[in-house]
Short mmCIF file of C-alpha atoms in Angstrom, two decimals:
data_model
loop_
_atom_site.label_atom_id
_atom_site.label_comp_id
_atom_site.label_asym_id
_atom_site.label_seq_id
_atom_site.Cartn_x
_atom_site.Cartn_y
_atom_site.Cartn_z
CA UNK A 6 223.08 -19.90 129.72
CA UNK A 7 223.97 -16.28 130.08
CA UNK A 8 221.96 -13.46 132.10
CA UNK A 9 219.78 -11.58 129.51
CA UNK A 10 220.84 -8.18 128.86
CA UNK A 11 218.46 -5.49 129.74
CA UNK A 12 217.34 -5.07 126.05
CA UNK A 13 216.42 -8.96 126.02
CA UNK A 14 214.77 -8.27 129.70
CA UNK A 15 212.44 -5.53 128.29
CA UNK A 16 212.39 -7.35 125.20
CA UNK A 17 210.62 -10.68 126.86
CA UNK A 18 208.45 -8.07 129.26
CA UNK A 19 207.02 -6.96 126.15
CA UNK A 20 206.34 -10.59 124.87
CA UNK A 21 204.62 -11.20 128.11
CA UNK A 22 202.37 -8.08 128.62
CA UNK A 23 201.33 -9.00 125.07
CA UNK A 24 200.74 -12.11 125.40
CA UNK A 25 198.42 -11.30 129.11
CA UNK A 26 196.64 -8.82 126.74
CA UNK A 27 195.35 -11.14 124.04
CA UNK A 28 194.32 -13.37 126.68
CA UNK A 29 192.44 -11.31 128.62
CA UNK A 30 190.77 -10.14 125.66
CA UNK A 31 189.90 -13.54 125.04
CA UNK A 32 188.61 -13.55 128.10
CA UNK A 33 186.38 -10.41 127.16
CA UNK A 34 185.41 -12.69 124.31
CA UNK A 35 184.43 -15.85 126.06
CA UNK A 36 182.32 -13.72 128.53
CA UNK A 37 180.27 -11.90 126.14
CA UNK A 38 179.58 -15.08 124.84
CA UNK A 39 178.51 -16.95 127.79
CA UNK A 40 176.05 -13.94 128.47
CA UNK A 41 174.61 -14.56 125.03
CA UNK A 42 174.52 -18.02 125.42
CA UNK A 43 172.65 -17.55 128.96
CA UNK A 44 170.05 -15.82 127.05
CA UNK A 45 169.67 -18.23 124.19
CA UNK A 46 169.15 -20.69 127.01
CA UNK A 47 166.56 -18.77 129.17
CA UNK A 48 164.57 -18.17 126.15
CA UNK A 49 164.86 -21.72 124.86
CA UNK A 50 163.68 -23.01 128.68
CA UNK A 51 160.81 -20.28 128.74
CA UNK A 52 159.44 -21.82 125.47
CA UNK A 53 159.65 -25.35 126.55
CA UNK A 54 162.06 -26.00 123.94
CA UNK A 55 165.20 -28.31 124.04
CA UNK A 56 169.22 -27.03 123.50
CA UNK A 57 170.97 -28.85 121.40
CA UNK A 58 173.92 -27.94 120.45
CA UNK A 59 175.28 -28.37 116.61
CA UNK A 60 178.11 -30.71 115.74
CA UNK A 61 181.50 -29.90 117.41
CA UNK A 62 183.57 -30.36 114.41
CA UNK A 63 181.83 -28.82 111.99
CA UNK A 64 180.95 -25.91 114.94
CA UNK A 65 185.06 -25.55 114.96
CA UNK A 66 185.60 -25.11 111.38
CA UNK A 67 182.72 -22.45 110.54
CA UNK A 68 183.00 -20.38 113.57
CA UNK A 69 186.85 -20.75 112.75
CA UNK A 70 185.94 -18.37 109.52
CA UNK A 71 183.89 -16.27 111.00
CA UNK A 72 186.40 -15.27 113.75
CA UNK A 73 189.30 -14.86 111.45
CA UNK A 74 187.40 -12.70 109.50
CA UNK A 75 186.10 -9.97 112.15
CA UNK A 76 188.79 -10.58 114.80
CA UNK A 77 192.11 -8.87 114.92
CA UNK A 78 194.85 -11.78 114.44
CA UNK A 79 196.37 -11.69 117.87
CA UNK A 80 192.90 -12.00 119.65
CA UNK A 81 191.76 -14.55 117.01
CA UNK A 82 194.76 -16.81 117.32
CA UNK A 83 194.47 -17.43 121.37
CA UNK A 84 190.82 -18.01 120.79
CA UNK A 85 191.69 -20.83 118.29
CA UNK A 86 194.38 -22.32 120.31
CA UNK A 87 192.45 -22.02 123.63
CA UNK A 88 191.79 -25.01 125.55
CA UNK A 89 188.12 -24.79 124.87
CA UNK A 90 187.72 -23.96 121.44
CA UNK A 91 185.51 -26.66 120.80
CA UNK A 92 182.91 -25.35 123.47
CA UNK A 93 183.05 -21.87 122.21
CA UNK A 94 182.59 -22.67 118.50
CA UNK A 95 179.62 -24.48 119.50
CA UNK A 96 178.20 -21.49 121.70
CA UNK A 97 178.40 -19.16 118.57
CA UNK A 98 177.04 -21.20 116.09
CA UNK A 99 174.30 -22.30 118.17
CA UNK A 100 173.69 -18.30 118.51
CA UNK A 101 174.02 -17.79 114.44
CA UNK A 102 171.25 -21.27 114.63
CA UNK A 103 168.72 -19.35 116.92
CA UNK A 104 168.43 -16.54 114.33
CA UNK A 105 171.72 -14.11 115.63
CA UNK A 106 173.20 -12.20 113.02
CA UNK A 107 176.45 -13.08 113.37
CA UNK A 108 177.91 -10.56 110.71
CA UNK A 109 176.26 -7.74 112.60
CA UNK A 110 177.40 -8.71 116.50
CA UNK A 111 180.67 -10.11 115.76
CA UNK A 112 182.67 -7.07 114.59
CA UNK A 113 180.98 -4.82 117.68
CA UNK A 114 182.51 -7.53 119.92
CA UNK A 115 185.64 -7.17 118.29
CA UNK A 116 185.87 -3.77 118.50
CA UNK A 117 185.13 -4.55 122.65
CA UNK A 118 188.12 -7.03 122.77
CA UNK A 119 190.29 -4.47 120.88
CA UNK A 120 189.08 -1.96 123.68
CA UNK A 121 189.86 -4.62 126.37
CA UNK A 122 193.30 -5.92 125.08
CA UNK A 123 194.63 -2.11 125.08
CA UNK A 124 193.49 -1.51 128.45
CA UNK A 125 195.77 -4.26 129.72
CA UNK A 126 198.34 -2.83 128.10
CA UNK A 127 198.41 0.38 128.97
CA UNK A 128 197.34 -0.54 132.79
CA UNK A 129 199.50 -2.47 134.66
CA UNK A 130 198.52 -1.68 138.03
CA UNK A 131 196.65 -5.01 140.27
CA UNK A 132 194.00 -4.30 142.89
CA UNK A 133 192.46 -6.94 145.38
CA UNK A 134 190.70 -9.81 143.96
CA UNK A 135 186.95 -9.28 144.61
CA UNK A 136 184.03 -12.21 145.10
CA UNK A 137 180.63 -12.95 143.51
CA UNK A 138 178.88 -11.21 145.74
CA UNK A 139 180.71 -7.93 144.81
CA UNK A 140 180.22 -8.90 140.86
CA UNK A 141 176.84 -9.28 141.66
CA UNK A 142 176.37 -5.82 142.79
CA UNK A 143 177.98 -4.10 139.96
CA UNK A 144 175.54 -6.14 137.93
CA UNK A 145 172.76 -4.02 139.92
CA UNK A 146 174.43 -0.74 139.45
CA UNK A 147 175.32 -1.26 135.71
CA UNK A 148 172.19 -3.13 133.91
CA UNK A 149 168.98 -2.67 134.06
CA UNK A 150 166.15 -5.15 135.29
CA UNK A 151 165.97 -7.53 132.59
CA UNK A 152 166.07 -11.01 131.25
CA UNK A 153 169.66 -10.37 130.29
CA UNK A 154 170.57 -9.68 133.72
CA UNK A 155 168.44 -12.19 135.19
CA UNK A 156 170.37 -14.94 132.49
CA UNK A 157 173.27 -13.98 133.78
CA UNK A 158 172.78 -14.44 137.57
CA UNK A 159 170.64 -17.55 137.08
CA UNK A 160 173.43 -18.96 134.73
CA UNK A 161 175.43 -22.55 135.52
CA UNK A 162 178.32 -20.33 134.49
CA UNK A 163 177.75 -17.44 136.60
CA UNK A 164 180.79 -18.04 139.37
CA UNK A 165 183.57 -18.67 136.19
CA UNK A 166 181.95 -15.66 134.65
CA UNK A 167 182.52 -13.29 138.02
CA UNK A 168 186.22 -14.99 137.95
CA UNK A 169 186.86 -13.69 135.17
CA UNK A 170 184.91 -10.13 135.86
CA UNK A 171 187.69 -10.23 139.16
CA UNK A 172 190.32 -10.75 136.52
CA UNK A 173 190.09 -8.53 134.55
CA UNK A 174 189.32 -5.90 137.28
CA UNK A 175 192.45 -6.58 138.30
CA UNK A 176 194.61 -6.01 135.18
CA UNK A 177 192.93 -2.78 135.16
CA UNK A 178 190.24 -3.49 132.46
CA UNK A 179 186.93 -1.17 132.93
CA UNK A 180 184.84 -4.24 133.42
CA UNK A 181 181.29 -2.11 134.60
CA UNK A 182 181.80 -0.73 130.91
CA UNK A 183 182.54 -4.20 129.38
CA UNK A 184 179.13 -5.40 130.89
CA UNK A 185 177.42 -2.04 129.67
CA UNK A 186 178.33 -2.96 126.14
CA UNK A 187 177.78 -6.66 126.65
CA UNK A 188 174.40 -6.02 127.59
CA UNK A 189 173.64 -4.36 124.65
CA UNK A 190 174.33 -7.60 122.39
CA UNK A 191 172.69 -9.99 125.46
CA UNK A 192 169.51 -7.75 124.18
CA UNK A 193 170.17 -8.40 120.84
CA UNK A 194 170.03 -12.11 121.57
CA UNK A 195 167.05 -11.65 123.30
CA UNK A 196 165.43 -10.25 120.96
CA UNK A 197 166.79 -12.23 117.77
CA UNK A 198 165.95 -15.58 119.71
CA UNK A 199 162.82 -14.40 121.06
CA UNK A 200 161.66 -13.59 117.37
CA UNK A 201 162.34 -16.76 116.12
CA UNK A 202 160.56 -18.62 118.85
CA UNK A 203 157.32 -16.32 119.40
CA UNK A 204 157.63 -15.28 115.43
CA UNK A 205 155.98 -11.92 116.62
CA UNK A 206 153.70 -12.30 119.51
CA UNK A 207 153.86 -9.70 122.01
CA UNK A 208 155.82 -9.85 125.35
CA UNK A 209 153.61 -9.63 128.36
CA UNK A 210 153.51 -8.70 131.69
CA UNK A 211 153.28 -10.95 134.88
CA UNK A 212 150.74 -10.30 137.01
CA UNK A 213 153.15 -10.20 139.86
CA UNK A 214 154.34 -6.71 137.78
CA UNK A 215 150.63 -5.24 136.95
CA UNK A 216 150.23 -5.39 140.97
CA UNK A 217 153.07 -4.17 142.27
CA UNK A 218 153.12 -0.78 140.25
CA UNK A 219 152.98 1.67 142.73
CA UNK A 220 154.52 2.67 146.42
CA UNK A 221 155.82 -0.32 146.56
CA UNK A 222 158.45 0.00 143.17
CA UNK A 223 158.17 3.59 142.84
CA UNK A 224 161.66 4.84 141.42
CA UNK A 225 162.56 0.79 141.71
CA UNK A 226 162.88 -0.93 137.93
CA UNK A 227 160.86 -3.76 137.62
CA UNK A 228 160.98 -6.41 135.41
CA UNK A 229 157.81 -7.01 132.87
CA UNK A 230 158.01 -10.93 134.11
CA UNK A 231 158.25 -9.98 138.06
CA UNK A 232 158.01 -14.02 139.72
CA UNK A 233 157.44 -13.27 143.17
CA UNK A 234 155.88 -16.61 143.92
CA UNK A 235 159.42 -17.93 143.30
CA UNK A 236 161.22 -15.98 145.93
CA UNK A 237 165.08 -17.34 144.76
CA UNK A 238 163.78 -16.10 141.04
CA UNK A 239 162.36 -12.64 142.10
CA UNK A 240 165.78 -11.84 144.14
CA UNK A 241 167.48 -12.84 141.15
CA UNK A 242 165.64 -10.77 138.74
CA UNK A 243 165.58 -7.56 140.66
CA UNK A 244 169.57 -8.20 141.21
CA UNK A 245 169.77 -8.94 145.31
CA UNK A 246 172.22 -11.40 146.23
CA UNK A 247 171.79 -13.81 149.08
CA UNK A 248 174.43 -12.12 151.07
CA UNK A 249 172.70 -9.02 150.69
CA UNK A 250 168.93 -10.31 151.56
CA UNK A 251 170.40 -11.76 154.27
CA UNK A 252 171.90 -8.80 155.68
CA UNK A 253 168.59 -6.55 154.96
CA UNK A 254 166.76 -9.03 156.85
CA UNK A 255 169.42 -9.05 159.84
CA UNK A 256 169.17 -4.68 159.56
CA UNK A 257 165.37 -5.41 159.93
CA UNK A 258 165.50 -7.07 162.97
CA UNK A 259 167.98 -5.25 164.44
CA UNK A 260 165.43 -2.16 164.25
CA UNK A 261 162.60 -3.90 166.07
CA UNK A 262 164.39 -5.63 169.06
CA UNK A 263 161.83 -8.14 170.62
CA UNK A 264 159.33 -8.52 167.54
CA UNK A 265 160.76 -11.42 165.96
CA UNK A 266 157.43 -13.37 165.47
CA UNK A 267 156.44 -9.62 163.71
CA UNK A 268 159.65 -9.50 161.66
CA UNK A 269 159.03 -13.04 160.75
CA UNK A 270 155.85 -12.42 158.93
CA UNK A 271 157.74 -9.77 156.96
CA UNK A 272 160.91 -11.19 155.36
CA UNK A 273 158.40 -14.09 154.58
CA UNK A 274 155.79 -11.95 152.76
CA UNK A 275 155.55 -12.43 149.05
CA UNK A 276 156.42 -9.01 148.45
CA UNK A 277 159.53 -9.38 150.55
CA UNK A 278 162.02 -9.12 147.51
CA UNK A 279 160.05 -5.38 146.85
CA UNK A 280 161.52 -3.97 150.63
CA UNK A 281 164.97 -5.61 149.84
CA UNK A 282 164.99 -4.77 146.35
CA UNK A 283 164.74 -1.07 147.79
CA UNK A 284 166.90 -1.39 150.54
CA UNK A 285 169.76 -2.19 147.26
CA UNK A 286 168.69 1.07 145.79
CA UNK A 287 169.12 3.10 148.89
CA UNK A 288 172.26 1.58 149.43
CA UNK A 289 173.76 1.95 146.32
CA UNK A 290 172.97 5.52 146.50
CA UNK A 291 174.64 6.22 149.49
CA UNK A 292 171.23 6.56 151.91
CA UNK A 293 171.68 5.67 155.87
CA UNK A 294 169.24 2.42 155.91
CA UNK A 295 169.45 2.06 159.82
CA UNK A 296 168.14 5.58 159.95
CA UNK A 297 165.11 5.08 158.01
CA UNK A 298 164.09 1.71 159.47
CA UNK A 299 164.56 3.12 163.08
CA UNK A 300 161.34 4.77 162.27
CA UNK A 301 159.45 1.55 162.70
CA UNK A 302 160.13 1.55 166.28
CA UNK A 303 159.25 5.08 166.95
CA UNK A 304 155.61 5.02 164.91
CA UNK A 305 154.15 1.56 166.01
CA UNK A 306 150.84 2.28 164.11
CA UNK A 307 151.23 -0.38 162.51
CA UNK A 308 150.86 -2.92 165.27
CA UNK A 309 147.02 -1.64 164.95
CA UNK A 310 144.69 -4.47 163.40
CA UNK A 311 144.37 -8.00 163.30
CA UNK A 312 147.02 -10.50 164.07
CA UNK A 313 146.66 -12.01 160.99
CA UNK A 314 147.49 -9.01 158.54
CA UNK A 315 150.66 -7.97 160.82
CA UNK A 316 153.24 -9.28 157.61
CA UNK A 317 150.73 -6.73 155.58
CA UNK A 318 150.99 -3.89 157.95
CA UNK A 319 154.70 -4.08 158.28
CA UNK A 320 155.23 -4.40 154.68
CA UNK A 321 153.70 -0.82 154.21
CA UNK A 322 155.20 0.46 157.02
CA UNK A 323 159.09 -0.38 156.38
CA UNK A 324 158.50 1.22 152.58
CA UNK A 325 156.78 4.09 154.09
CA UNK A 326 159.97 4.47 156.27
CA UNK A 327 162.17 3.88 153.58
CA UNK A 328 160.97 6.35 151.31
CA UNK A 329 160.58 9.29 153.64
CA UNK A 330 163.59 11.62 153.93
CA UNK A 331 165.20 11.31 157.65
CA UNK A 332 164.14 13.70 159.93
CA UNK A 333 160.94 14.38 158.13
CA UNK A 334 158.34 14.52 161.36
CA UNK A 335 156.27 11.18 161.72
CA UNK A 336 152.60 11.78 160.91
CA UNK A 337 149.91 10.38 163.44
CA UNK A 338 148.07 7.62 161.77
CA UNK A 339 144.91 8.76 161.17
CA UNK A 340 146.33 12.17 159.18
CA UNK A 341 147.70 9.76 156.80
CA UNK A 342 146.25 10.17 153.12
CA UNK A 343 144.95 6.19 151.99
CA UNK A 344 146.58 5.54 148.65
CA UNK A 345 144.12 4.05 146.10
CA UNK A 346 146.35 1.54 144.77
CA UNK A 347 144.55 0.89 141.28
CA UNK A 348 143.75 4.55 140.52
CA UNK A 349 148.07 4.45 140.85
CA UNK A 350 149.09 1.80 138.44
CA UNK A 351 146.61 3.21 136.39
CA UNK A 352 148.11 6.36 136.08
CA UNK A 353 151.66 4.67 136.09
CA UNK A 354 153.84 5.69 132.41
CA UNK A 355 154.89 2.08 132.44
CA UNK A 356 151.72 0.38 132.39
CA UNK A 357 150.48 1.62 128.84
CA UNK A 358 151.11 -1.98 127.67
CA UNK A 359 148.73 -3.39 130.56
CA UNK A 360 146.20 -0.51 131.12
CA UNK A 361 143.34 -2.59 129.73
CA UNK A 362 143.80 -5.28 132.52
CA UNK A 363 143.90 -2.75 135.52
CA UNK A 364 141.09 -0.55 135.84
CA UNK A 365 141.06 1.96 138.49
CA UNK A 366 137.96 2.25 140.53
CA UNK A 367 138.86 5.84 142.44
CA UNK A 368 138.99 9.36 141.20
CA UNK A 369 142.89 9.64 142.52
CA UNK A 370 144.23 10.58 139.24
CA UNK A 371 147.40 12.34 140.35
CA UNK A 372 149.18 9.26 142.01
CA UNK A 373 153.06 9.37 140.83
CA UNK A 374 154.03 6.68 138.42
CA UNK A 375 156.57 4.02 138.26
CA UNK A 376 160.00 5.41 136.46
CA UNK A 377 160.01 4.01 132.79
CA UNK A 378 162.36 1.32 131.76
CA UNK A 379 165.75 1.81 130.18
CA UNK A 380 166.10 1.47 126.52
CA UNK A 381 169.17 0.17 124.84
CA UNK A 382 170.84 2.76 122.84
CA UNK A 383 171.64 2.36 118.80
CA UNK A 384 174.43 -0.12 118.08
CA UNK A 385 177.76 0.57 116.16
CA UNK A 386 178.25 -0.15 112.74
CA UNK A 387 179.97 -3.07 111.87
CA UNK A 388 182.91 -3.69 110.30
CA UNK A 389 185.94 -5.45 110.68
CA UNK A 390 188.50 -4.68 113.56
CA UNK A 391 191.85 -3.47 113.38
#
């Protein structure tokens, strides 16, 4: 065989980038659809109800016409072909089963894949594989609290679906605006699923939610159905990884040398997720943690009481520190102001849906809210892709 000539080299180069583009918008595909299917799980598991999944064959052949027909061909055909076919036709007629409008999502995730195959193509470039745990933060910093986001970190599929995030990082694919858009139809599913199960009956919220509205989640976003009691769960849902907890923990004790037992009763609290949930927000914005909790050491007010309330104590005094600018002066005890904590989740804009189960009891009417929660915005129109 004969060395190709430089038109057949370029030629073949061509083949291949093409080729790496439909399947990494396949890829695009197969994760937008694991996210919906993570939330047509988490609602089917919330209502007690069972997943079955429809027939395989006759999954293959429906969802076969329903891809053709609001897929481009290149992106359609790898789907087809792919290994795992089966398993994905199953995933999106289960979705179109639960009450998803197929007709209505399919084309905007076209249009996604379309977005995703181009960027492939015209970005070459590779950068360092990243982990999970790196995934899992640009799940914090892109979606809002949520049962999408919560479906996806809780999901069986979640390390495959953070391989794949890392892969298409890699071929240059803006993959913090794939999960942007993919959020948008994981709260679609929601929403479609959740309609068909309830048939109408109004979300509520936990009671872990209605008492943590204010100091403690002030400029935080809190999910309506806040678990603390299950500490794994309440991590999850306000989008801390273990890595991370563990290293908020470590900062903690590092700024109280020789008051472990004291430290103890802290990360253990029940409101423990709260402070590290925080500490995420700070960090993400750029703020010098170790600064702020070094004030813990200086103001030891809170070492004042009984024994037995220490965790409680602590707990107010590492968000106090957290919150308040560094360098601002620390404030004897006594000159503090007592914060009414009813007459502030009364007052909070995010409580209107709960107001009638929290009644304030003090005239503090001018206690700052919690920040409201992020809407999704209108959809695109659907059609087919080119």
């Amino acid at each position: 065989m004969g060395t190709p000539v430089p038109e057949e080299r370029a030629s073949e180069a061509f083949t291949d980038a093409a080729a790496e583009a439909a399947q990494t918008a396949t890829m695009a595909f197969r994760l937008m659809m694991a996210i919906a299917d993570a939330v047509r799980r988490q609602q089917l598991k919330k209502a007690g109800k069972e997943d079955e999944l429809p027939d395989a064959e006759k999954s293959a052949v429906e969802a076969s016409a329903e891809i053709k027909k609001f897929l481009p061909d290149d992106i359609a055909t790898a789907l087809l072909e792919g290994a795992d076919w089966s398993q994905l036709a199953q995933q999106v007629m289960a979705l179109k089963n639960a009450g998803v409008d197929l007709e209505a999502m399919l084309p905007r995730v076209g249009e996604i894949t379309v977005d995703v195959r181009d960027q492939v193509v015209a970005n070459a470039e590779k950068i360092k594989r990243e982990g999970t745990e790196e995934w899992e933060k640009a799940l914090r910093e892109t979606l809002p609290a949520g049962p999408v986001r919560e479906a996806i970190l809780s999901s069986p599929a979640w390390p495959e679906m953070a391989r794949d995030m890392a892969a298409m990082n890699d071929r240059g694919v803006d993959v913090r605006a794939l999960l942007a858009a993919a959020h948008e139809e994981g709260v679609g599913v929601d929403q479609a699923v959740a309609k068909v199960l309830a048939a109408g009956e109004a979300a509520t919220t936990s009671r872990d939610a209605i008492l943590s509205y204010g100091p403690l989640t002030k400029e935080l976003d809190i999910p309506k159905d806040l678990d603390l009691e299950d500490r794994a769960r309440a991590l999850r849902q306000l989008s801390v990884g273990p890595g991370e907890n563990r290293r908020y923990m470590r900062m903690v004790r590092e700024a109280l040398p020789g008051a472990e037992r004291d430290v103890d009763a802290l990360v253990t609290s029940r409101q423990w997720p709260l402070i590290a949930a925080r500490m995420a927000h700070m960090e993400d914005k750029g703020q010098p943690l170790a600064e702020h909790l070094a004030r813990l050491s200086k103001d030891t007010s809170w070492q004042e009481g009984p024994a037995s309330q220490i965790g409680r104590r602590l707990l107010q005094a590492a968000n106090d520190a957290l919150r308040k600018p560094v360098g601002a002066p620390v404030e004897p005890r006594e000159s503090r102001a007592r914060v009414d904590t009813a007459a502030a989740r009364s007052t909070s804009p995010s409580m209107d849906p709960t107001k009638a189960a929290v009644k304030a009891t003090s005239a503090a009417r001018d206690a700052p809210g919690v920040a409201a929660h992020r809407e999704t915005g209108p959809t695109p129109t659907p059609g087919k892709t080119k």
